[in-house]
Amino acid sequence: MRLAVREALLAVRRAPMLSALSITTIAFSLFAFSLFGLVALNIRNALRTVEDRVEIRAFVADGTGAEATGAALGDISAFPEAASVRLVTQSQALDRARRELGEFSDVFEEGILPASIEVRLKVGFRDPATVRAVAKRIEVYDFIDDIRFGEEWVEKLHRLRTIATLAGVALGLTFAIVAIIIIGSTIRMAVMARAREIAIMRLVGATNGFIRAPFLIEGVLKGTLGGLLALVLAWVALAIINRFVVQATFFDAWMGTVGVLAGASIGLAGSALSVGRHLRRV
Amino acid sequence: MIRFSHVHKSFAHTGAALADVSFQVNKGEFVFITGPSGAGKSTILRLCFFEERPTQGEVKVYGVSSATFRPPDVPRLRRRLGIIFQDFRLLEDRSVEANVAFALEVTGTPPSQIAPRVARLLLQVGLSAKATALPLELSGGEQQRVAIARALANDPVALVADEPTGNLDERATRGIFQLFRDINANGTAVLMATHDLDLVRRSGCRTIEINRGQVVFDSASDGGFRPSQPLKAMEGDA
Ligand SMILES: Nc1ncnc2c1ncn2[C@@H]1O[C@H](COP(=O)(O)OP(=O)(O)OP(=O)(O)O)[C@@H](O)[C@H]1O
Ligand SMILES: [Mg+2]
């Protein structure tokens, strides 16, 4: 093992240009991937805040007793989809309308706006079908006059989200595949550059495991360095965007760690693949 | 030690390279393989260290049979053989001593034993003075001595050499050949392919001549040199 580490470091030192080239290649392909990831992350965050506004409003008929609405409130709170349920009384509705309309506040008279039950839904229950189903279940109370949830708007939001997710997965896969191919070929180059050494190792009786070990270590090393470099580049890019374009969020520590680990695993997998192929061929 | 039994070898594009080759090399023997270019000498040697498998027949080397071996047997066998080529095959970016040490590291020799072993091997091939030189700073003959030191590193039972003097002049050839004789005198078998008929004739060693993939002459069975022991007693060696 110690020898394998030494050989791996020696290989990096003997071919500094090639090593630097493969680390930067890995870094840039992971960087492209992480930029894409940042875009996806921020779009998702934006959609999430919009989605938070998905709300069902059930208008309560005038003269409904507090007992009836209170019972309904309790029932609805027990729905697995419900995140929060609250009652907006007639006077609260009026206050809100006055606040929102400012100077036209005097067009409303006391009692003209109905009371309503407002239901917000948990993440994952904001698609049109679920929203509609929940609305249906609320509508069964006979003191509910009318129910609204911005059907068209929910529909549109959902479509946008589906498109964003699909595009995200497709683009993400493409970027990941491109990154793996590029990383694989830079490691292939490192293996080719040492084909002679590998042939000699085999002649003097080195086992395949022994030959493989330094390459795997080298792959992990380059992958990790490339991943870290990519993270730094992404962070710099984000700082520039934050400063000159829009406020955007960066990966959290967990996602950053996963990214670097992904770099290391791609390095490992790329090395294992190219060395394995080389060893099988000769 | 090395036994070929009715070995056939054919390649995808070039067809039959060896046809019904049978011979045996015993412990401590010195055997030349001669024959015109393309006869199949290198193919025979590559079969010896399992770089190739026979298409038919069996190659058995130091207990490892081409018919029954498993992949881990190959590196294990190669540690018991010293393999030498015309083009030396040294690592050109490492010093002479590092090249020799390489063979010891690869086979898991304890680090503390490596330096003294390397020094002794270089002494044996007469290169102590050039231990820190790079291969390309040496003459061809000296480079071949490095390769021989590396081949000897793991105390091989046999040396398998493919035209080891092919790139060397007359004098260097004689020096390298003498080195092989000395190594052989210590009990290591040598199987050497060569074009140098002069060398073969003068040595008086056993010679197997190959032509078009067949053994056309073996001095062990055609008079001349005879094995020092009856063949029967050595069956177990193969
Ligand atoms: N890897 C290979 N693939 C296909 N054909 C091969 C291969 N190795 C050898 N041959 C064929 O086998 C035959 C014998 O080749 P080999 O190298 O054993 O000859 P040789 O006696 O060593 O010749 P030389 O004296 O020129 O080195 C040749 O016809 C050659 O074309
Ligand atoms: Mg040859």
Coordinates of C-alpha atoms and ligand atoms in Angstrom, one line a residue:
Chain A
M1 CA 0.0 0.0 0.0
R2 CA 2.7 2.4 1.0
L3 CA 4.6 1.5 -2.2
A4 CA 1.4 2.0 -4.2
V5 CA 1.0 5.5 -2.8
R6 CA 4.7 6.3 -3.5
E7 CA 4.3 5.0 -7.1
A8 CA 1.1 7.1 -7.5
L9 CA 2.9 10.3 -6.2
L10 CA 5.9 9.5 -8.3
A11 CA 3.7 9.2 -11.4
V12 CA 2.2 12.6 -10.7
R13 CA 5.6 14.1 -10.2
R14 CA 7.1 12.5 -13.3
A15 CA 4.4 13.7 -15.5
P16 CA 3.4 17.1 -13.9
M17 CA 2.0 18.5 -17.1
L18 CA -0.2 15.5 -17.8
S19 CA -1.3 15.4 -14.2
A20 CA -2.1 19.1 -14.2
L21 CA -4.0 18.7 -17.4
S22 CA -6.1 15.9 -16.1
I23 CA -6.8 17.7 -12.8
T24 CA -7.9 20.8 -14.7
T25 CA -9.9 18.7 -17.1
I26 CA -11.7 17.0 -14.3
A27 CA -12.1 20.3 -12.5
F28 CA -13.6 22.0 -15.5
S29 CA -16.0 19.3 -16.4
L30 CA -17.1 19.1 -12.8
F31 CA -17.3 22.9 -12.8
A32 CA -19.7 22.9 -15.8
F33 CA -21.7 20.3 -14.0
S34 CA -21.8 22.3 -10.8
L35 CA -22.7 25.5 -12.6
F36 CA -25.6 23.6 -14.0
G37 CA -26.3 22.2 -10.6
L38 CA -26.4 25.8 -9.1
V39 CA -28.9 26.9 -11.8
A40 CA -31.1 23.9 -11.1
L41 CA -30.8 24.5 -7.3
N42 CA -31.8 28.1 -7.6
I43 CA -34.7 27.4 -10.0
R44 CA -35.9 24.8 -7.6
N45 CA -35.6 27.2 -4.7
A46 CA -37.5 29.9 -6.7
L47 CA -40.3 27.5 -7.6
R48 CA -40.5 26.4 -4.0
T49 CA -41.1 29.9 -2.8
V50 CA -43.8 30.3 -5.4
E51 CA -45.3 27.0 -4.6
D52 CA -45.5 28.0 -0.9
R53 CA -48.3 30.2 -2.0
V54 CA -50.4 27.4 -3.3
E55 CA -53.5 27.8 -1.1
I56 CA -57.1 26.7 -1.0
R57 CA -59.6 29.2 0.0
A58 CA -63.0 28.0 1.1
F59 CA -65.6 30.7 1.6
V60 CA -67.9 30.3 4.5
A61 CA -71.6 31.1 4.1
D62 CA -72.8 34.1 6.1
G63 CA -74.2 33.2 9.5
T64 CA -72.4 29.9 9.9
G65 CA -71.8 29.2 13.6
A66 CA -68.3 29.2 15.1
E67 CA -68.8 25.7 16.3
A68 CA -69.3 24.3 12.7
T69 CA -66.3 26.1 11.3
G70 CA -64.2 25.1 14.3
A71 CA -65.1 21.4 13.8
A72 CA -64.3 21.7 10.1
L73 CA -61.0 23.4 10.9
G74 CA -60.1 20.5 13.1
D75 CA -61.0 17.9 10.5
I76 CA -59.1 19.7 7.8
S77 CA -56.0 20.0 10.0
A78 CA -56.0 16.3 10.2
F79 CA -55.7 15.9 6.4
P80 CA -52.2 14.4 5.6
E81 CA -51.7 17.0 2.9
A82 CA -52.5 20.0 5.0
A83 CA -49.5 22.1 6.2
S84 CA -51.5 24.8 7.9
V85 CA -55.2 25.6 8.2
R86 CA -56.6 28.9 9.5
L87 CA -59.8 30.7 9.6
V88 CA -60.1 34.3 8.2
T89 CA -63.1 36.0 9.8
Q90 CA -65.1 38.6 8.0
S91 CA -63.4 41.4 9.8
Q92 CA -59.9 40.0 9.1
A93 CA -60.8 39.7 5.5
L94 CA -61.9 43.3 5.4
D95 CA -58.7 44.4 7.1
R96 CA -56.6 42.6 4.7
A97 CA -58.5 44.0 1.7
R98 CA -58.1 47.5 3.0
R99 CA -54.5 47.0 3.6
E100 CA -53.9 45.6 0.1
L101 CA -55.9 48.2 -1.6
G102 CA -54.6 51.3 0.3
E103 CA -56.3 54.4 -0.9
F104 CA -59.4 52.6 -2.1
S105 CA -59.9 51.1 1.3
D106 CA -63.2 52.8 1.8
V107 CA -65.0 51.0 -1.1
F108 CA -65.6 48.0 1.3
E109 CA -68.3 48.0 3.8
E110 CA -68.5 45.9 6.9
G111 CA -69.8 42.4 6.2
I112 CA -69.4 42.5 2.4
L113 CA -66.4 40.0 2.4
P114 CA -67.1 36.5 3.5
A115 CA -65.1 34.6 6.1
S116 CA -62.9 31.9 4.7
I117 CA -60.9 28.8 5.6
E118 CA -57.4 29.0 4.1
V119 CA -55.5 25.8 3.7
R120 CA -51.8 25.6 2.7
L121 CA -50.4 22.3 1.5
K122 CA -47.3 20.4 2.4
V123 CA -44.4 20.1 -0.1
G124 CA -45.2 17.3 -2.5
F125 CA -49.0 17.9 -2.3
R126 CA -49.0 20.9 -4.5
D127 CA -49.7 19.4 -7.8
P128 CA -53.1 20.2 -9.5
A129 CA -54.6 16.8 -9.0
T130 CA -53.9 16.7 -5.2
V131 CA -55.0 20.3 -4.8
R132 CA -58.2 19.6 -6.6
A133 CA -58.9 16.5 -4.5
V134 CA -58.3 18.3 -1.3
A135 CA -60.6 21.1 -2.4
K136 CA -63.3 18.5 -3.2
R137 CA -63.0 17.1 0.3
I138 CA -63.4 20.6 1.8
E139 CA -66.4 21.4 -0.4
V140 CA -68.5 18.7 1.2
Y141 CA -69.2 20.9 4.2
D142 CA -72.6 22.4 3.4
F143 CA -71.7 25.8 4.8
I144 CA -69.0 26.3 2.2
D145 CA -70.3 28.6 -0.5
D146 CA -67.4 28.6 -2.9
I147 CA -63.9 27.3 -3.1
R148 CA -60.9 28.6 -5.0
F149 CA -57.4 27.6 -5.5
G150 CA -56.3 29.4 -8.6
E151 CA -56.7 26.3 -10.7
E152 CA -55.1 27.7 -13.8
W153 CA -52.2 29.1 -11.9
V154 CA -51.5 25.8 -10.1
E155 CA -51.7 24.0 -13.4
K156 CA -49.2 26.4 -15.0
L157 CA -46.9 26.2 -12.1
H158 CA -47.0 22.5 -12.1
R159 CA -46.2 22.4 -15.8
L160 CA -43.2 24.7 -15.3
R161 CA -42.0 22.6 -12.5
T162 CA -42.2 19.4 -14.6
I163 CA -40.4 21.0 -17.5
A164 CA -37.7 22.3 -15.1
T165 CA -37.3 18.9 -13.5
L166 CA -37.1 17.1 -16.9
A167 CA -34.7 19.6 -18.4
G168 CA -32.7 19.4 -15.2
V169 CA -32.4 15.6 -15.3
A170 CA -31.6 15.5 -19.0
L171 CA -29.0 18.3 -18.8
G172 CA -27.6 16.9 -15.6
L173 CA -27.2 13.4 -17.1
T174 CA -25.6 14.9 -20.2
F175 CA -23.2 16.9 -18.2
A176 CA -22.4 14.0 -16.0
I177 CA -21.8 11.7 -19.0
V178 CA -19.6 14.2 -20.7
A179 CA -17.6 14.7 -17.4
I180 CA -17.2 10.9 -17.1
I181 CA -16.0 10.5 -20.7
I182 CA -13.6 13.4 -20.4
I183 CA -12.2 12.2 -17.1
G184 CA -12.0 8.6 -18.3
S185 CA -10.0 9.7 -21.4
T186 CA -7.6 11.8 -19.4
I187 CA -7.0 8.8 -17.2
R188 CA -6.6 6.6 -20.3
M189 CA -3.9 9.0 -21.4
A190 CA -2.1 8.5 -18.0
V191 CA -2.4 4.8 -18.4
M192 CA -1.1 4.9 -22.0
A193 CA 1.8 7.1 -21.0
R194 CA 2.8 4.3 -18.6
A195 CA 2.0 1.3 -20.9
R196 CA 5.7 0.5 -21.0
E197 CA 6.0 0.5 -17.3
I198 CA 2.9 -1.7 -17.0
A199 CA 4.4 -4.2 -19.5
I200 CA 7.6 -4.3 -17.5
M201 CA 5.8 -4.8 -14.2
R202 CA 3.9 -7.7 -15.7
L203 CA 7.2 -9.2 -17.0
V204 CA 8.8 -9.2 -13.6
G205 CA 5.7 -10.8 -12.0
A206 CA 3.6 -8.0 -10.6
T207 CA 0.1 -9.1 -9.9
N208 CA -2.8 -7.2 -11.6
G209 CA -3.8 -5.8 -8.2
F210 CA -0.4 -4.4 -7.6
I211 CA -0.3 -2.8 -11.0
R212 CA -3.8 -1.3 -10.5
A213 CA -3.3 0.1 -7.1
P214 CA -1.2 3.2 -7.9
F215 CA -3.5 4.1 -10.8
L216 CA -6.6 3.9 -8.5
I217 CA -4.9 6.1 -5.9
E218 CA -3.9 8.5 -8.7
G219 CA -7.4 8.5 -10.0
V220 CA -8.9 9.2 -6.5
L221 CA -6.3 11.9 -5.9
K222 CA -7.0 13.7 -9.2
G223 CA -10.7 13.3 -8.8
T224 CA -10.7 14.8 -5.4
L225 CA -8.4 17.7 -6.4
G226 CA -10.5 18.3 -9.5
G227 CA -13.7 18.3 -7.4
L228 CA -12.3 20.8 -4.9
L229 CA -11.1 23.0 -7.7
A230 CA -14.5 22.8 -9.4
L231 CA -16.1 23.8 -6.1
V232 CA -13.8 26.8 -5.7
L233 CA -14.5 27.8 -9.4
A234 CA -18.2 27.5 -8.8
W235 CA -18.0 29.5 -5.7
V236 CA -16.1 32.3 -7.5
A237 CA -18.6 32.2 -10.3
L238 CA -21.5 32.5 -7.9
A239 CA -19.9 35.4 -6.0
I240 CA -19.6 37.2 -9.4
I241 CA -23.2 36.5 -10.2
N242 CA -24.4 37.5 -6.7
R243 CA -22.5 40.8 -7.1
F244 CA -23.5 41.7 -10.6
V245 CA -26.7 39.8 -11.5
V246 CA -29.0 38.2 -9.0
Q247 CA -28.8 36.9 -5.5
A248 CA -28.4 33.1 -5.7
T249 CA -27.8 30.4 -3.2
F250 CA -24.7 28.2 -3.1
F251 CA -24.6 24.5 -2.4
D252 CA -24.7 23.7 1.3
A253 CA -21.9 21.8 3.0
W254 CA -23.6 18.5 2.4
M255 CA -24.0 19.0 -1.3
G256 CA -20.4 20.3 -1.6
T257 CA -19.1 17.2 0.1
V258 CA -21.1 15.0 -2.1
G259 CA -19.7 16.8 -5.1
V260 CA -16.1 16.3 -4.1
L261 CA -16.9 12.7 -3.3
A262 CA -18.4 12.4 -6.7
G263 CA -15.2 13.7 -8.2
A264 CA -13.2 11.2 -6.3
S265 CA -15.5 8.3 -7.4
I266 CA -15.4 9.4 -11.0
G267 CA -11.6 9.4 -10.7
L268 CA -11.6 6.0 -9.2
A269 CA -14.1 4.6 -11.6
G270 CA -12.3 6.1 -14.6
S271 CA -9.0 4.7 -13.5
A272 CA -10.4 1.3 -12.7
L273 CA -12.0 1.1 -16.1
S274 CA -9.1 2.3 -18.1
V275 CA -6.5 0.2 -16.2
G276 CA -8.8 -2.8 -16.3
R277 CA -9.3 -2.5 -20.1
H278 CA -5.6 -2.1 -20.6
L279 CA -4.7 -5.1 -18.4
R280 CA -7.2 -7.2 -20.3
R281 CA -5.9 -6.2 -23.7
V282 CA -2.2 -6.9 -23.2
Chain B
M1 CA 11.5 -27.5 -15.7
I2 CA 10.2 -26.4 -19.2
R3 CA 8.3 -29.0 -21.2
F4 CA 6.5 -28.5 -24.5
S5 CA 4.3 -31.4 -25.5
H6 CA 2.9 -31.4 -29.1
V7 CA 2.5 -27.6 -29.0
H8 CA 0.6 -26.0 -31.8
K9 CA 0.2 -22.2 -32.0
S10 CA -1.7 -20.3 -34.6
F11 CA -2.5 -16.6 -34.8
A12 CA -5.6 -15.0 -36.1
H13 CA -4.1 -13.2 -39.1
T14 CA -0.8 -15.0 -39.7
G15 CA -1.9 -18.6 -39.3
A16 CA 0.2 -21.4 -37.9
A17 CA 3.4 -20.2 -36.1
L18 CA 4.2 -23.5 -34.4
A19 CA 3.3 -27.1 -35.3
D20 CA 3.8 -30.1 -33.0
V21 CA 6.7 -28.7 -31.0
S22 CA 8.0 -31.0 -28.3
F23 CA 11.1 -30.6 -26.2
Q24 CA 12.2 -30.4 -22.6
V25 CA 14.6 -28.2 -20.8
N26 CA 16.0 -29.6 -17.6
K27 CA 17.1 -28.0 -14.4
G28 CA 20.4 -26.1 -14.9
E29 CA 20.5 -26.8 -18.6
F30 CA 21.8 -24.2 -21.2
V31 CA 19.8 -24.4 -24.4
F32 CA 19.9 -22.3 -27.5
I33 CA 17.0 -21.9 -29.9
T34 CA 18.1 -21.1 -33.4
G35 CA 16.4 -20.8 -36.7
P36 CA 15.7 -18.3 -39.5
S37 CA 13.7 -15.1 -38.9
G38 CA 10.0 -15.9 -38.5
A39 CA 10.6 -19.5 -37.6
G40 CA 8.8 -19.2 -34.3
K41 CA 11.6 -18.7 -31.7
S42 CA 10.0 -15.7 -30.0
T43 CA 6.7 -17.5 -30.0
I44 CA 8.3 -20.4 -28.1
L45 CA 9.7 -18.1 -25.5
R46 CA 6.5 -16.2 -25.1
L47 CA 4.8 -19.5 -24.5
C48 CA 7.3 -20.2 -21.8
F49 CA 6.4 -17.2 -19.7
F50 CA 2.7 -17.5 -20.5
E51 CA 2.4 -14.3 -22.6
E52 CA 0.7 -16.6 -25.1
R53 CA -1.2 -19.8 -24.7
P54 CA -0.8 -22.8 -27.0
T55 CA -3.6 -23.5 -29.5
Q56 CA -3.1 -27.2 -28.9
G57 CA -0.8 -29.3 -26.8
E58 CA 0.6 -28.4 -23.4
V59 CA 3.3 -26.1 -22.1
K60 CA 4.4 -26.8 -18.6
V61 CA 6.9 -24.6 -16.8
Y62 CA 8.0 -25.1 -13.3
G63 CA 4.8 -26.9 -12.4
V64 CA 2.4 -24.5 -14.1
S65 CA 0.6 -26.1 -17.0
S66 CA -1.0 -24.2 -19.8
A67 CA -3.9 -26.6 -19.6
T68 CA -4.8 -26.1 -16.0
F69 CA -3.3 -22.8 -14.8
R70 CA -5.3 -20.0 -13.2
P71 CA -4.6 -16.3 -13.7
P72 CA -2.8 -15.8 -10.4
D73 CA -0.3 -18.5 -11.4
V74 CA 1.1 -16.3 -14.1
P75 CA 2.7 -13.6 -12.0
R76 CA 3.9 -16.3 -9.6
L77 CA 5.6 -18.2 -12.4
R78 CA 7.2 -15.0 -13.8
R79 CA 8.8 -14.3 -10.5
R80 CA 10.6 -17.7 -10.9
L81 CA 11.8 -16.8 -14.4
G82 CA 14.1 -14.1 -15.6
I83 CA 12.9 -12.6 -18.8
I84 CA 15.3 -10.8 -21.1
F85 CA 14.8 -9.1 -24.5
Q86 CA 16.8 -7.7 -27.3
D87 CA 15.6 -4.2 -26.6
F88 CA 16.4 -4.4 -22.8
R89 CA 13.0 -3.0 -21.7
L90 CA 14.3 -0.7 -19.0
L91 CA 12.4 2.1 -17.4
E92 CA 14.3 5.0 -18.9
D93 CA 13.3 7.6 -16.3
R94 CA 14.8 5.6 -13.4
S95 CA 18.3 5.0 -12.4
V96 CA 20.0 1.6 -12.9
E97 CA 19.6 0.7 -9.3
A98 CA 15.9 1.8 -9.3
N99 CA 15.3 -0.4 -12.3
V100 CA 16.7 -3.4 -10.5
A101 CA 15.0 -2.5 -7.3
F102 CA 11.7 -2.3 -9.2
A103 CA 11.6 -6.1 -9.7
L104 CA 12.1 -6.6 -6.0
E105 CA 9.5 -4.0 -4.9
V106 CA 6.9 -5.5 -7.3
T107 CA 7.3 -8.9 -5.7
G108 CA 6.9 -7.6 -2.2
T109 CA 10.5 -7.9 -1.0
P110 CA 10.9 -6.2 2.5
P111 CA 12.3 -2.7 1.9
S112 CA 15.3 -3.2 4.2
Q113 CA 16.5 -6.1 2.0
I114 CA 16.2 -4.3 -1.3
A115 CA 19.3 -2.0 -1.2
P116 CA 21.8 -4.7 -0.3
R117 CA 20.3 -7.1 -2.9
V118 CA 20.5 -4.5 -5.6
A119 CA 24.1 -3.8 -4.7
R120 CA 25.0 -7.5 -4.9
L121 CA 23.2 -7.9 -8.2
L122 CA 24.9 -5.0 -9.8
L123 CA 28.2 -6.3 -8.6
Q124 CA 27.4 -9.7 -10.2
V125 CA 26.8 -8.1 -13.6
G126 CA 29.8 -5.7 -13.2
L127 CA 27.9 -2.5 -13.0
S128 CA 28.5 -1.3 -9.5
A129 CA 30.1 1.9 -10.7
K130 CA 27.0 2.9 -12.7
A131 CA 24.3 2.3 -10.1
T132 CA 23.0 5.9 -10.2
A133 CA 23.2 6.4 -14.0
L134 CA 20.2 6.5 -16.2
P135 CA 19.8 3.6 -18.7
L136 CA 20.3 5.9 -21.7
E137 CA 23.6 7.0 -20.3
L138 CA 24.9 3.5 -20.7
S139 CA 26.1 1.5 -23.7
G140 CA 23.9 -1.2 -25.1
G141 CA 25.9 -4.0 -23.4
E142 CA 25.7 -2.2 -20.1
Q143 CA 21.9 -1.7 -20.5
Q144 CA 21.6 -5.4 -21.2
R145 CA 23.5 -6.1 -18.0
V146 CA 21.0 -4.0 -16.1
A147 CA 18.2 -6.1 -17.6
I148 CA 20.0 -9.2 -16.6
A149 CA 20.5 -7.9 -13.0
R150 CA 16.8 -7.2 -12.9
A151 CA 16.0 -10.7 -14.3
L152 CA 18.2 -12.2 -11.6
A153 CA 16.6 -10.2 -8.8
N154 CA 14.1 -12.8 -7.6
D155 CA 16.5 -15.8 -7.8
P156 CA 15.0 -17.3 -11.0
V157 CA 15.1 -21.0 -11.7
A158 CA 15.5 -20.2 -15.4
L159 CA 16.4 -17.3 -17.7
V160 CA 14.4 -16.9 -20.8
A161 CA 16.2 -14.6 -23.2
D162 CA 15.1 -13.5 -26.7
E163 CA 18.1 -12.5 -28.7
P164 CA 19.7 -10.8 -25.8
T165 CA 22.8 -10.0 -27.9
G166 CA 20.9 -9.0 -31.0
N167 CA 21.7 -5.3 -30.6
L168 CA 25.3 -5.7 -29.4
D169 CA 28.6 -5.7 -31.1
E170 CA 31.0 -8.7 -31.1
R171 CA 32.8 -7.8 -27.9
A172 CA 29.7 -6.8 -25.9
T173 CA 28.1 -10.1 -27.1
R174 CA 30.9 -12.1 -25.7
G175 CA 30.7 -10.3 -22.4
I176 CA 27.0 -10.9 -22.1
F177 CA 27.3 -14.5 -23.2
Q178 CA 30.0 -15.1 -20.5
L179 CA 27.7 -13.6 -18.0
F180 CA 25.0 -16.1 -19.0
R181 CA 27.5 -18.9 -18.7
D182 CA 28.4 -17.8 -15.2
I183 CA 24.8 -17.5 -14.1
N184 CA 24.1 -21.0 -15.6
A185 CA 27.1 -22.3 -13.7
N186 CA 25.3 -21.4 -10.5
G187 CA 22.5 -23.6 -11.4
T188 CA 20.0 -21.4 -13.3
A189 CA 18.7 -22.9 -16.5
V190 CA 19.0 -20.7 -19.6
L191 CA 16.8 -20.8 -22.7
M192 CA 18.2 -18.4 -25.3
A193 CA 16.9 -17.6 -28.8
T194 CA 19.7 -16.3 -31.0
H195 CA 20.7 -15.7 -34.6
D196 CA 24.4 -15.9 -33.7
L197 CA 25.4 -19.3 -35.1
D198 CA 29.0 -18.6 -34.3
L199 CA 28.3 -18.2 -30.7
V200 CA 26.2 -21.3 -30.7
R201 CA 28.8 -23.4 -32.4
R202 CA 31.7 -22.2 -30.2
S203 CA 29.7 -22.8 -26.9
G204 CA 29.0 -26.4 -27.5
C205 CA 25.7 -26.1 -25.7
R206 CA 22.5 -27.9 -26.5
T207 CA 20.8 -26.4 -29.6
I208 CA 17.2 -26.7 -30.8
E209 CA 16.7 -25.5 -34.3
I210 CA 13.3 -24.3 -35.4
N211 CA 12.2 -23.9 -39.0
R212 CA 8.7 -22.9 -40.1
G213 CA 7.3 -23.6 -36.7
Q214 CA 8.8 -27.1 -36.3
V215 CA 11.7 -28.5 -34.4
V216 CA 14.1 -29.6 -37.2
F217 CA 17.1 -30.4 -35.0
D218 CA 17.7 -31.0 -31.3
S219 CA 21.3 -31.7 -30.4
A220 CA 20.1 -33.5 -27.3
S221 CA 18.5 -36.3 -29.5
D222 CA 20.7 -36.1 -32.6
G223 CA 24.0 -36.9 -30.9
G224 CA 26.4 -34.1 -29.9
F225 CA 25.4 -32.8 -26.5
R226 CA 23.5 -35.1 -24.2
P227 CA 21.8 -34.3 -21.0
S228 CA 24.0 -35.2 -18.1
Q229 CA 21.3 -37.3 -16.5
P230 CA 18.9 -39.8 -18.1
L231 CA 15.7 -38.1 -19.1
K232 CA 13.5 -40.5 -17.2
A233 CA 14.8 -39.4 -13.8
M234 CA 13.9 -35.8 -14.7
E235 CA 10.3 -36.3 -15.7
G236 CA 9.3 -35.0 -12.3
D237 CA 11.1 -31.7 -12.9
A238 CA 8.8 -30.4 -15.5
Ligands
LIG1 N1 1.3 -11.6 -31.9 C1 1.3 -12.2 -33.1 N2 0.2 -12.1 -33.9 C2 0.2 -12.7 -35.1 N3 1.2 -13.4 -35.6 C3 2.3 -13.5 -34.9 C4 2.5 -13.0 -33.6 N4 3.7 -13.3 -33.1 C5 4.3 -14.0 -34.0 N5 3.5 -14.2 -35.1 C6 3.8 -14.9 -36.3 O1 4.4 -16.1 -35.9 C7 5.5 -16.4 -36.7 C8 6.8 -16.6 -35.9 O2 7.1 -15.4 -35.3 P1 8.3 -15.3 -34.2 O3 8.3 -13.9 -33.7 O4 8.1 -16.4 -33.2 O5 9.6 -15.6 -35.1 P2 11.1 -15.5 -34.7 O6 11.6 -16.9 -34.9 O7 11.2 -15.0 -33.3 O8 11.7 -14.5 -35.7 P3 12.9 -13.4 -35.5 O9 14.1 -14.2 -35.6 O10 12.7 -12.5 -36.7 O11 12.7 -12.8 -34.2 C9 5.7 -15.3 -37.7 O12 5.2 -15.7 -38.9 C10 4.8 -14.2 -37.1 O13 4.2 -13.5 -38.2
MG2 MG 12.0 -13.2 -32.5

